[in-house]
Coordinates of C-alpha atoms and ligand atoms in Angstrom, one line a residue:
M1 CA 0.0 0.0 0.0
S2 CA 1.4 3.4 -0.9
T3 CA 2.0 6.1 1.8
A4 CA -0.8 8.2 0.3
Q5 CA -3.3 5.3 0.6
L6 CA -2.1 4.7 4.2
I7 CA -2.6 8.4 5.0
A8 CA -6.2 8.2 3.6
L9 CA -6.8 4.9 5.4
D10 CA -5.4 6.3 8.6
L11 CA -7.7 9.3 8.5
L12 CA -10.7 7.1 7.7
A13 CA -9.9 4.8 10.6
T14 CA -9.5 7.7 12.9
L15 CA -12.8 9.2 11.8
L16 CA -14.6 5.9 12.3
A17 CA -12.9 5.5 15.7
A18 CA -14.1 8.9 16.8
A19 CA -17.6 8.1 15.6
G20 CA -17.5 4.7 17.3
W21 CA -16.4 6.0 20.7
V22 CA -18.7 9.0 20.7
G23 CA -21.6 6.8 19.4
A24 CA -21.0 4.3 22.2
G25 CA -21.0 7.1 24.8
V26 CA -24.2 8.5 23.4
A27 CA -25.9 5.1 23.2
A28 CA -24.9 4.4 26.8
A29 CA -26.3 7.8 27.9
A30 CA -29.5 6.9 26.0
R31 CA -29.8 3.6 28.1
R32 CA -29.0 1.5 25.1
A33 CA -26.4 -0.7 26.7
R34 CA -26.5 -3.4 24.0
V35 CA -25.9 -0.8 21.2
A36 CA -23.2 0.9 23.3
L37 CA -21.4 -2.4 23.8
A38 CA -21.5 -3.2 20.1
L39 CA -20.2 0.3 19.2
L40 CA -17.5 0.0 21.8
A41 CA -16.3 -3.3 20.2
A42 CA -16.3 -1.6 16.8
A43 CA -14.4 1.4 18.1
V44 CA -11.8 -0.9 19.6
V45 CA -11.3 -2.6 16.2
V46 CA -10.9 0.6 14.2
T47 CA -8.7 2.0 17.0
L48 CA -6.4 -1.1 16.5
V49 CA -6.5 -0.5 12.7
R50 CA -5.5 3.1 13.4
I51 CA -2.6 2.0 15.5
T52 CA -1.5 -0.4 12.7
T53 CA -1.7 2.4 10.0
S54 CA 0.4 4.7 12.3
V55 CA 3.1 2.1 12.5
A56 CA 3.0 1.5 8.8
L57 CA 3.2 5.2 8.1
A58 CA 6.3 5.5 10.3
N59 CA 7.8 2.9 8.0
G60 CA 7.3 5.3 5.1
G61 CA 9.2 8.0 7.0
W62 CA 9.2 9.4 10.5
W63 CA 7.6 12.6 9.2
F64 CA 4.4 10.8 8.2
A65 CA 3.9 9.3 11.7
Q66 CA 5.5 11.7 14.2
D67 CA 2.3 13.3 15.5
R68 CA 0.7 9.9 15.7
V69 CA 3.5 8.3 17.6
V70 CA 4.2 11.2 20.1
L71 CA 0.7 12.5 20.6
T72 CA -2.5 11.3 19.1
G73 CA -1.6 7.5 19.3
P74 CA -0.8 7.5 23.0
L75 CA -3.7 9.8 23.7
L76 CA -6.2 7.6 22.0
G77 CA -4.5 4.4 23.3
V78 CA -4.8 5.6 27.0
A79 CA -8.3 7.0 26.6
G80 CA -9.5 3.9 24.7
L81 CA -8.0 1.5 27.2
A82 CA -9.6 3.4 30.1
A83 CA -12.9 3.3 28.3
V84 CA -12.7 -0.5 27.8
L85 CA -11.7 -1.1 31.5
V86 CA -14.1 1.3 33.1
A87 CA -17.1 1.4 30.8
G88 CA -16.8 -2.1 29.4
P89 CA -17.7 -4.1 32.6
R90 CA -20.5 -1.7 33.5
L91 CA -22.1 -2.1 30.0
L92 CA -21.7 -5.9 30.2
S93 CA -23.4 -6.0 33.5
A94 CA -26.2 -3.7 32.4
V95 CA -26.8 -6.0 29.4
R96 CA -26.8 -9.1 31.6
T97 CA -29.0 -7.6 34.3
G98 CA -31.2 -5.5 32.0
T99 CA -30.4 -2.3 33.9
P100 CA -30.0 1.0 32.0
G101 CA -26.1 1.3 32.2
N102 CA -26.1 5.0 31.8
S103 CA -24.0 5.8 34.9
P104 CA -21.3 8.5 34.3
A105 CA -18.7 5.9 34.8
A106 CA -20.0 4.1 31.7
V107 CA -20.7 7.2 29.6
V108 CA -17.9 9.6 30.3
P109 CA -14.9 7.4 29.5
L110 CA -16.4 6.5 26.1
L111 CA -17.0 10.1 25.2
V112 CA -13.4 11.0 26.3
A113 CA -12.0 8.3 24.1
G114 CA -14.1 9.8 21.3
Y115 CA -12.6 13.2 21.9
A116 CA -9.1 11.7 21.9
A117 CA -9.9 10.1 18.5
A118 CA -11.3 13.3 17.2
A119 CA -8.1 15.0 18.2
G120 CA -6.2 12.4 16.3
L121 CA -8.3 13.3 13.2
L122 CA -8.0 17.0 13.5
F123 CA -4.4 17.2 14.5
P124 CA -2.9 16.0 11.2
L125 CA -5.4 18.1 9.3
L126 CA -5.0 21.4 11.2
V127 CA -1.5 21.2 12.6
G128 CA 0.6 18.5 10.9
Y129 CA 4.3 18.0 11.1
P130 CA 6.0 18.4 13.4
A131 CA 3.9 18.1 16.6
T132 CA 5.7 20.5 18.9
W133 CA 5.6 20.5 22.7
S134 CA 3.4 23.5 22.6
E135 CA 0.9 21.7 20.3
V136 CA 1.0 18.5 22.4
F137 CA 0.2 20.5 25.6
V138 CA -2.6 22.4 24.0
T139 CA -4.2 19.3 22.5
V140 CA -4.0 17.2 25.7
A141 CA -5.5 20.2 27.6
L142 CA -8.3 20.5 25.1
V143 CA -9.2 16.8 25.4
G144 CA -8.9 17.0 29.2
V145 CA -11.1 20.1 29.5
A146 CA -13.7 18.6 27.2
G147 CA -13.6 15.4 29.4
L148 CA -14.0 17.3 32.7
V149 CA -16.9 19.4 31.3
T150 CA -18.6 16.2 30.1
W151 CA -18.1 14.6 33.5
R152 CA -19.6 17.5 35.3
V153 CA -22.6 17.7 32.9
A154 CA -23.1 14.0 33.4
G155 CA -23.3 14.6 37.1
S156 CA -21.0 13.8 40.0
G157 CA -18.1 15.4 38.2
P158 CA -14.8 16.2 39.9
P159 CA -14.4 19.5 41.8
L160 CA -13.7 22.7 39.8
W161 CA -10.1 22.9 41.0
T162 CA -9.3 19.8 38.8
F163 CA -9.5 22.2 35.8
V164 CA -6.6 24.2 37.1
P165 CA -3.7 21.9 36.2
I166 CA -5.2 21.1 32.9
L167 CA -5.9 24.7 32.0
A168 CA -2.3 25.6 33.2
M169 CA -0.9 23.0 30.8
G170 CA -2.9 24.5 28.0
L171 CA -1.7 28.0 28.8
V172 CA 1.9 26.8 29.0
G173 CA 1.4 25.3 25.5
V174 CA -0.1 28.4 24.1
G175 CA 2.7 30.5 25.6
A176 CA 5.3 28.2 24.2
G177 CA 3.6 28.6 20.8
F178 CA 4.5 32.3 20.8
A179 CA 8.2 31.5 21.2
T180 CA 9.8 32.4 17.9
G181 CA 11.7 29.5 16.3
A182 CA 15.0 29.7 14.5
D183 CA 14.9 31.8 11.3
L184 CA 17.9 30.1 9.8
D185 CA 18.6 26.5 8.9
A186 CA 22.2 25.7 8.3
G187 CA 21.4 22.1 7.2
G188 CA 24.0 20.6 9.6
G189 CA 26.8 22.7 8.1
P190 CA 28.8 25.6 9.6
E191 CA 26.7 28.6 10.7
L192 CA 26.8 32.1 9.2
R193 CA 30.3 33.6 9.3
H194 CA 29.5 37.0 7.7
S195 CA 27.6 39.5 9.8
A196 CA 25.0 41.6 8.1
G197 CA 26.4 44.6 6.3
H198 CA 29.7 42.9 5.4
G199 CA 28.3 40.9 2.6
V200 CA 27.5 41.4 -1.0
S201 CA 24.1 42.7 -2.0
V202 CA 22.0 40.4 -4.2
A203 CA 21.4 43.4 -6.4
D204 CA 25.1 43.4 -7.3
L205 CA 25.2 39.8 -8.4
R206 CA 25.0 40.4 -12.1
G207 CA 26.5 38.6 -15.0
P208 CA 28.4 39.5 -18.2
T209 CA 27.0 42.4 -20.2
T210 CA 28.3 41.2 -23.5
P211 CA 27.7 38.0 -25.5
A212 CA 30.4 35.3 -25.6
A213 CA 32.7 35.3 -28.6
G214 CA 30.6 34.7 -31.8
G215 CA 27.3 35.3 -29.9
Q216 CA 25.0 38.2 -30.5
V217 CA 22.8 40.5 -28.4
R218 CA 19.1 39.5 -28.4
R219 CA 17.3 42.6 -27.3
Y220 CA 13.6 42.6 -26.3
E221 CA 11.2 45.3 -25.1
F222 CA 8.3 43.9 -23.0
T223 CA 5.4 45.9 -21.8
A224 CA 3.1 44.1 -19.4
R225 CA -0.5 45.3 -19.8
T226 CA -4.1 44.2 -19.4
T227 CA -5.6 42.8 -22.5
T228 CA -8.1 40.2 -23.7
V229 CA -7.6 36.9 -25.4
Q230 CA -9.9 34.6 -27.4
V231 CA -10.2 31.2 -25.8
G232 CA -12.6 28.5 -27.0
G233 CA -14.8 31.2 -28.7
R234 CA -14.9 33.3 -25.6
T235 CA -13.3 36.7 -24.9
V236 CA -11.3 36.4 -21.7
E237 CA -9.7 39.2 -19.6
A238 CA -6.0 38.6 -19.5
W239 CA -2.6 40.2 -18.7
G240 CA 0.1 39.8 -21.3
Y241 CA 3.6 40.9 -22.1
N242 CA 3.2 43.2 -25.1
G243 CA -0.5 42.4 -24.8
Q244 CA 0.2 38.9 -26.1
V245 CA -0.7 35.6 -24.4
P246 CA 1.7 33.8 -24.3
G247 CA 4.2 36.6 -24.4
P248 CA 6.7 37.0 -27.3
P249 CA 8.8 33.8 -27.6
I250 CA 12.4 34.4 -26.7
T251 CA 14.9 32.4 -28.8
A252 CA 18.7 32.6 -28.6
S253 CA 21.7 30.6 -29.5
Q254 CA 24.2 29.5 -26.9
G255 CA 26.5 32.3 -26.0
D256 CA 24.1 35.1 -26.9
L257 CA 23.3 37.9 -24.5
V258 CA 19.6 38.1 -23.8
E259 CA 18.5 41.6 -22.7
V260 CA 14.9 42.3 -21.9
T261 CA 13.6 45.7 -20.8
L262 CA 10.4 45.2 -18.9
H263 CA 7.9 48.0 -18.6
N264 CA 4.6 47.9 -16.8
A265 CA 1.7 49.7 -18.4
D266 CA -1.2 49.0 -16.1
I267 CA -0.7 45.9 -14.0
Q268 CA -1.6 47.4 -10.7
R269 CA -0.2 44.5 -8.6
G270 CA 3.2 45.0 -10.3
V271 CA 5.2 42.6 -12.5
T272 CA 8.6 41.0 -12.9
L273 CA 10.3 38.5 -15.2
H274 CA 11.5 35.2 -13.7
W275 CA 13.5 32.8 -16.0
H276 CA 12.1 29.5 -14.9
G277 CA 14.8 26.8 -14.9
Y278 CA 17.4 29.2 -16.2
D279 CA 20.3 29.6 -13.8
V280 CA 20.7 33.4 -14.3
P281 CA 22.8 35.6 -11.9
A282 CA 20.8 36.4 -8.8
A283 CA 20.0 40.0 -9.7
E284 CA 18.3 38.8 -12.9
D285 CA 16.0 36.3 -11.2
G286 CA 12.9 38.4 -10.9
A287 CA 11.9 37.4 -7.4
P288 CA 10.2 40.5 -5.9
G289 CA 11.3 41.3 -2.3
V290 CA 14.4 39.1 -2.8
T291 CA 16.3 40.1 -5.9
Q292 CA 14.4 43.3 -6.9
D293 CA 11.3 45.3 -6.2
A294 CA 8.3 44.5 -8.4
V295 CA 8.0 46.8 -11.3
P296 CA 5.0 49.1 -10.7
P297 CA 2.9 50.7 -13.4
G298 CA 5.1 53.2 -15.2
G299 CA 8.3 51.5 -13.9
E300 CA 10.9 49.4 -15.7
Y301 CA 13.7 46.9 -15.1
V302 CA 16.4 45.6 -17.4
Y303 CA 17.2 41.9 -17.3
R304 CA 20.4 40.7 -18.9
F305 CA 22.0 37.3 -18.9
R306 CA 24.1 35.1 -21.1
A307 CA 22.3 32.2 -22.7
D308 CA 24.7 29.5 -21.5
Q309 CA 22.1 26.7 -21.0
V310 CA 20.7 25.1 -24.1
G311 CA 17.2 23.8 -24.1
T312 CA 13.5 24.6 -23.3
Y313 CA 12.7 27.1 -20.6
W314 CA 10.0 29.6 -19.9
Y315 CA 9.5 33.0 -18.3
H316 CA 6.8 34.4 -16.1
T317 CA 6.0 37.1 -13.6
H318 CA 7.0 36.3 -10.1
Q319 CA 5.0 39.2 -8.6
A320 CA 1.5 38.1 -7.3
S321 CA 2.4 35.2 -9.5
D322 CA -0.5 33.1 -8.5
V323 CA -2.7 35.6 -10.3
G324 CA -0.3 37.0 -12.8
V325 CA 0.8 33.7 -14.4
K326 CA -2.8 32.5 -14.5
M327 CA -3.8 35.7 -16.2
G328 CA -1.2 35.2 -19.0
L329 CA 2.1 36.8 -17.9
Y330 CA 4.2 34.0 -19.3
G331 CA 6.1 33.0 -22.4
T332 CA 8.8 30.6 -23.7
L333 CA 12.5 30.8 -23.7
V334 CA 14.3 28.4 -26.1
V335 CA 18.1 28.4 -26.5
G336 CA 19.4 26.7 -29.6
P337 CA 21.0 25.4 -31.6
P338 CA 17.5 24.7 -33.2
A339 CA 16.7 21.1 -33.9
R340 CA 16.7 19.9 -37.5
G341 CA 13.4 19.7 -39.3
V342 CA 10.3 21.0 -37.4
D343 CA 10.8 22.5 -34.0
V344 CA 7.7 23.7 -32.2
T345 CA 7.3 25.1 -28.6
L346 CA 4.0 24.4 -27.0
P347 CA 3.3 26.3 -23.8
V348 CA 0.3 24.6 -22.2
H349 CA -2.0 26.9 -20.3
T350 CA -5.5 26.7 -18.9
F351 CA -8.1 29.5 -19.0
G352 CA -11.1 28.3 -17.0
S353 CA -12.0 25.0 -18.6
D354 CA -10.1 25.6 -21.8
T355 CA -6.5 24.3 -22.2
V356 CA -4.5 26.0 -25.0
V357 CA -1.0 25.0 -26.3
G358 CA 0.1 28.1 -28.1
A359 CA -0.5 26.5 -31.6
A360 CA -3.6 25.9 -33.6
A361 CA -2.5 22.7 -35.5
M362 CA 0.0 20.0 -35.4
P363 CA 3.1 20.9 -37.4
E364 CA 3.0 19.6 -41.0
A365 CA 6.0 18.3 -42.8
A366 CA 6.9 15.6 -45.3
P367 CA 7.1 12.0 -43.9
G368 CA 10.6 11.4 -42.7
T369 CA 11.1 14.9 -41.4
P370 CA 12.4 15.1 -37.8
V371 CA 10.0 16.8 -35.4
R372 CA 10.7 18.2 -32.0
L373 CA 7.8 19.2 -29.7
R374 CA 8.7 21.2 -26.7
L375 CA 6.0 20.9 -24.1
V376 CA 5.9 23.5 -21.3
N377 CA 3.4 23.3 -18.4
T378 CA 2.7 26.9 -17.4
D379 CA -0.2 25.8 -15.1
G380 CA -0.2 25.1 -11.4
V381 CA -1.2 21.5 -11.7
P382 CA 0.4 18.5 -13.6
H383 CA -0.9 17.6 -17.0
R384 CA -1.0 14.1 -18.6
F385 CA 0.2 14.1 -22.2
A386 CA -0.2 11.4 -24.8
L387 CA 1.1 11.3 -28.4
T388 CA -0.7 9.1 -30.8
G389 CA 0.2 8.0 -34.4
T390 CA 3.9 7.7 -33.9
A391 CA 6.6 6.3 -31.7
Y392 CA 8.8 9.0 -30.1
R393 CA 11.5 9.7 -27.6
L394 CA 11.5 11.9 -24.6
V395 CA 14.8 13.6 -25.4
A396 CA 15.0 16.3 -22.8
V397 CA 13.5 17.1 -19.4
D398 CA 13.5 20.6 -17.9
G399 CA 16.0 21.7 -20.7
T400 CA 18.5 19.0 -20.1
D401 CA 19.0 16.2 -22.6
L402 CA 18.5 12.7 -21.4
N403 CA 21.0 10.0 -21.9
D404 CA 20.0 7.3 -24.4
P405 CA 16.2 7.7 -24.1
G406 CA 14.4 4.7 -25.4
E407 CA 11.5 4.7 -27.9
L408 CA 8.1 5.3 -26.4
R409 CA 4.7 4.2 -27.7
D410 CA 1.4 4.0 -25.8
A411 CA 2.9 5.8 -22.8
E412 CA 1.4 8.6 -20.8
L413 CA 3.7 11.4 -19.7
R414 CA 3.0 13.3 -16.5
L415 CA 4.5 16.8 -16.7
P416 CA 4.7 18.7 -13.4
A417 CA 3.6 22.3 -13.1
G418 CA 6.5 24.4 -14.5
G419 CA 8.2 21.5 -16.1
R420 CA 9.2 20.9 -19.7
Y421 CA 9.4 17.7 -21.9
D422 CA 11.0 17.7 -25.3
L423 CA 9.5 14.9 -27.5
A424 CA 11.2 13.9 -30.8
Y425 CA 9.9 11.7 -33.6
T426 CA 10.2 11.2 -37.3
M427 CA 7.1 12.4 -39.2
P428 CA 5.1 9.4 -40.2
A429 CA 2.7 9.1 -43.2
G430 CA -0.3 9.1 -40.9
E431 CA -1.7 11.7 -38.5
V432 CA -0.1 12.5 -35.2
A433 CA -2.2 13.9 -32.4
L434 CA -1.4 15.4 -29.0
F435 CA -3.6 14.8 -26.0
V436 CA -3.7 16.7 -22.8
D437 CA -5.6 15.1 -19.9
G438 CA -7.5 13.0 -22.4
Q439 CA -8.5 15.9 -24.7
A440 CA -7.1 16.2 -28.2
V441 CA -5.4 19.6 -28.3
L442 CA -3.6 19.2 -31.6
G443 CA -4.8 16.7 -34.3
A444 CA -7.7 14.5 -33.8
G445 CA -8.6 10.9 -32.7
D446 CA -9.9 8.9 -29.9
A447 CA -8.3 9.6 -26.5
P448 CA -5.9 6.8 -25.5
K449 CA -7.1 4.9 -22.5
G450 CA -5.2 2.9 -19.9
W451 CA -1.8 3.8 -21.1
P452 CA 0.8 3.4 -18.3
E453 CA 2.6 6.4 -17.0
L454 CA 6.2 6.7 -17.8
D455 CA 8.5 6.6 -14.8
I456 CA 11.1 9.2 -15.7
T457 CA 13.3 8.0 -12.8
R458 CA 13.8 4.7 -14.7
Y459 CA 13.9 6.0 -18.3
G460 CA 17.0 6.2 -20.4
A461 CA 20.5 4.9 -19.5
P462 CA 22.7 5.8 -16.5
A463 CA 25.7 8.0 -17.1
A464 CA 28.4 9.6 -15.0
T465 CA 27.3 12.5 -12.7
P466 CA 29.5 14.8 -10.7
F467 CA 27.9 13.5 -7.5
G468 CA 25.4 10.9 -6.5
P469 CA 23.5 9.2 -3.7
G470 CA 26.7 8.1 -2.0
S471 CA 28.4 11.5 -2.0
R472 CA 29.4 13.2 1.2
F473 CA 27.1 16.3 1.5
D474 CA 28.2 19.5 3.1
R475 CA 24.6 20.3 4.1
G476 CA 21.3 18.5 4.1
F477 CA 17.8 20.0 4.3
T478 CA 14.5 18.3 4.9
L479 CA 11.2 19.9 3.8
V480 CA 8.0 18.3 5.0
L481 CA 5.1 19.6 3.1
D482 CA 1.6 19.7 4.6
R483 CA -1.4 21.9 5.4
G484 CA -2.1 23.4 8.7
I485 CA -3.0 26.6 10.6
A486 CA -0.1 29.0 10.4
L487 CA 0.7 32.7 10.0
V488 CA 1.1 33.8 6.3
D489 CA 2.5 37.3 6.2
G490 CA 1.3 37.7 9.8
V491 CA -2.2 36.5 9.2
P492 CA -3.4 33.2 10.6
R493 CA -4.7 31.0 7.7
Y494 CA -5.2 27.4 6.8
A495 CA -1.9 27.5 5.1
F496 CA 0.3 25.3 2.9
T497 CA 3.2 24.6 5.3
V498 CA 6.8 23.6 5.2
N499 CA 7.9 21.9 8.4
G500 CA 4.8 23.3 10.1
R501 CA 5.5 26.9 9.2
A502 CA 4.4 29.2 6.3
F503 CA 6.2 32.0 4.4
P504 CA 7.9 34.1 5.6
N505 CA 8.4 32.2 8.8
V506 CA 10.0 29.1 7.3
P507 CA 13.7 29.2 8.3
T508 CA 15.9 30.4 5.5
Q509 CA 18.3 27.7 4.2
L510 CA 21.9 28.8 4.5
V511 CA 24.6 27.5 2.2
R512 CA 28.1 28.5 1.2
E513 CA 29.4 28.7 -2.3
G514 CA 30.8 25.3 -3.3
D515 CA 28.7 23.3 -0.9
L516 CA 27.3 20.0 -2.1
V517 CA 23.7 20.1 -0.8
E518 CA 21.2 17.4 -0.3
M519 CA 17.5 18.2 -0.1
T520 CA 14.8 15.7 1.0
V521 CA 11.2 16.7 0.3
A522 CA 8.4 14.7 1.9
N523 CA 4.7 15.3 1.1
R524 CA 2.5 14.6 4.1
G525 CA -0.5 16.2 2.7
L526 CA -3.2 15.3 0.2
D527 CA -2.1 17.7 -2.6
T528 CA 0.6 17.4 -5.2
H529 CA 3.5 19.9 -4.7
P530 CA 5.8 20.6 -7.7
W531 CA 8.9 21.7 -5.9
H532 CA 11.0 24.4 -7.6
L533 CA 14.4 25.8 -6.5
H534 CA 15.5 28.9 -8.3
G535 CA 19.0 29.4 -9.6
H536 CA 20.0 25.7 -9.6
R537 CA 19.2 22.4 -11.2
V538 CA 18.9 19.5 -8.9
L539 CA 20.0 15.9 -9.6
V540 CA 17.4 13.3 -8.6
L541 CA 18.9 10.7 -6.2
E542 CA 15.9 8.8 -5.0
R543 CA 12.2 8.7 -5.0
D544 CA 10.5 6.8 -2.2
G545 CA 13.7 5.1 -1.3
H546 CA 14.3 3.9 -4.9
R547 CA 17.4 5.2 -6.5
A548 CA 16.9 6.9 -9.9
S549 CA 18.1 4.2 -12.2
G550 CA 17.6 5.7 -15.7
S551 CA 19.3 8.7 -17.3
P552 CA 20.7 11.2 -14.9
L553 CA 17.7 13.5 -14.2
W554 CA 18.5 17.2 -13.7
L555 CA 15.3 19.0 -12.8
D556 CA 14.2 22.4 -11.8
T557 CA 10.7 21.3 -10.8
F558 CA 9.9 17.8 -9.4
D559 CA 6.5 16.7 -8.6
V560 CA 6.2 15.5 -4.9
Q561 CA 2.9 13.6 -4.9
P562 CA 1.0 12.8 -1.7
G563 CA 3.0 10.4 0.4
E564 CA 6.1 10.7 -1.7
V565 CA 9.7 11.4 -0.5
W566 CA 12.2 12.8 -3.0
R567 CA 15.9 13.0 -2.3
V568 CA 17.8 15.4 -4.6
A569 CA 21.1 17.2 -4.6
F570 CA 22.8 20.2 -6.1
R571 CA 26.0 22.1 -6.1
A572 CA 25.8 25.5 -4.6
D573 CA 27.5 27.3 -7.5
N574 CA 25.3 30.3 -8.1
P575 CA 25.6 32.8 -5.2
G576 CA 22.5 34.7 -4.3
A577 CA 19.3 34.7 -2.4
W578 CA 16.8 32.3 -4.0
M579 CA 13.2 31.4 -3.7
N580 CA 12.6 27.7 -3.0
H581 CA 8.9 27.0 -3.3
C582 CA 6.0 25.0 -4.5
H583 CA 5.2 25.8 -8.2
N584 CA 1.5 25.4 -7.6
L585 CA 1.6 29.1 -7.2
A586 CA -1.6 29.2 -5.2
H587 CA 0.1 27.0 -2.6
A588 CA 3.2 29.3 -2.6
A589 CA 0.9 32.3 -2.1
Q590 CA -0.6 30.5 0.9
G591 CA 2.7 29.9 2.6
M592 CA 4.6 27.1 0.8
A593 CA 7.8 29.0 0.1
L594 CA 11.1 29.8 1.7
H595 CA 14.5 31.3 0.8
L596 CA 17.8 29.7 0.2
R597 CA 20.6 32.2 0.8
Y598 CA 24.4 32.0 0.3
D599 CA 26.5 33.0 3.3
G600 CA 27.5 36.7 2.9
V601 CA 24.7 37.6 0.5
T602 CA 22.3 40.2 1.7
T603 CA 19.1 41.6 0.1
P604 CA 18.1 45.3 0.3
F605 CA 14.6 44.3 -0.8
H606 CA 11.9 43.3 1.6
G607 CA 8.2 43.5 2.1
G608 CA 7.4 41.5 -1.1
H609 CA 6.1 38.0 -0.7
G610 CA 8.7 36.7 -3.1
G611 CA 6.1 35.2 -5.2
Ligands
LIG1 CU1 2.1 22.8 -3.6

């Protein structure tokens, strides 16, 4: 059973346990001793199931089970055992003798076990990982107070002073919750050496201002403005670079200098340009509040970088990006040399219920012509692609060529939010069609059904990499992704959290230039999180404990599905302050983001969300 299924089963068992215990208590109070006894038996069974799922979850990784093991498991275990020992004999005797069996000693322990089970259901949904002492105290106090109140309502309850120690525990927990945690995570490496004011500003981390020998300058003027687009026969309000959606395609050859002057005509929330997957110098990264201030209406910013990386990339605004990218502030960046034959870039984007790919028809060419389709997922959710009518190869992922990619046919490709797949095939005599999520977006035909999903961690052939799973890492960071109540920009929300906290309260990861860094990302929640580190490509080491066994996989966005654990690594070779966040941009806006900062790098920008 997968960890995601275990999480679902665990929550279901906990819900049923809560219903069983509370139901037993209510039945006992209603003098239905026989029903109460049956419900008690059922509650014991699902409670045992819940204990089993907790243990199994721990097997998938401590992060998945920590709250169950240290808090909600013991709480339910103790309360359930007490209910069996105290209420059980009384209900049995009531059934045997035909008496009502509604004494407080029969009713109250059952209800308290129900509260403990309910806490076990609510805790992972509202608080998540990690369960801190503060949260443990508050939870135990809440169950305790509810129990005491129930007992007094049922009659013959304990004296009022018994509330005092429990309330005190709750208050200690609340107080501890206000203690500010660390704001820096050194990942087990040496701590900061440079004090603030003695470092280099991220704004000064710029690259060459001329092309490499033989290269040329590619100059673009972009003006972000409100506009409208035609989608599926409808006119849709949009925001576009130069009024176009997608924005003007940027193409360059390796060694060229790309220079884009960005103006903002009337995007009131401000705008930037972020080069997704392109490891530009930090000052060109377009992260508002980190590497620049957002460009306000009437403002401008000049981006300049050398096109050193070949492949398929894209650009988008990083200011209020949840809204801005959805509205159309995105475009493609392709660095050549161009492929022989037909070379088409297809940025996939969804407006409401309509998915568009930036082209009206499948490219046409004589049979035998090589074709390259560059798929770019500009949405916040993964898309499933299928190509019918031809065999093909997945030749590049996130801009980087794969080693020895095998021929594919009848395969489904799952492309994470923000990710890119380059498909290559030889034009056949018949028709080729491209499907996105079961809909033909280019060409026509019946949607393929039941095609297995390609596992890109096992596709292609291994090759040498500069580091790998057995390397000695200078720093290691663990990010546990979940949902929970947390402060987002100072406001309490049901946030998307990293290690129990939300942006900007997630500790900044500190690295030094040259460090070899390992990053483990575990998804404890029920949503998929496409994880995206700016300024670096990461090498995939493992997914769910299985080593990547195909072509080396260098990604800028990797899809951490519910219950999954990814282990990746990168060389800290691009000094700066970088966003490290979920590329479901709605999740990022609701807290799932943090910074990775190089020792000695400071930022003069603040106040922006960074996203
Ligand atoms: Cu996410």
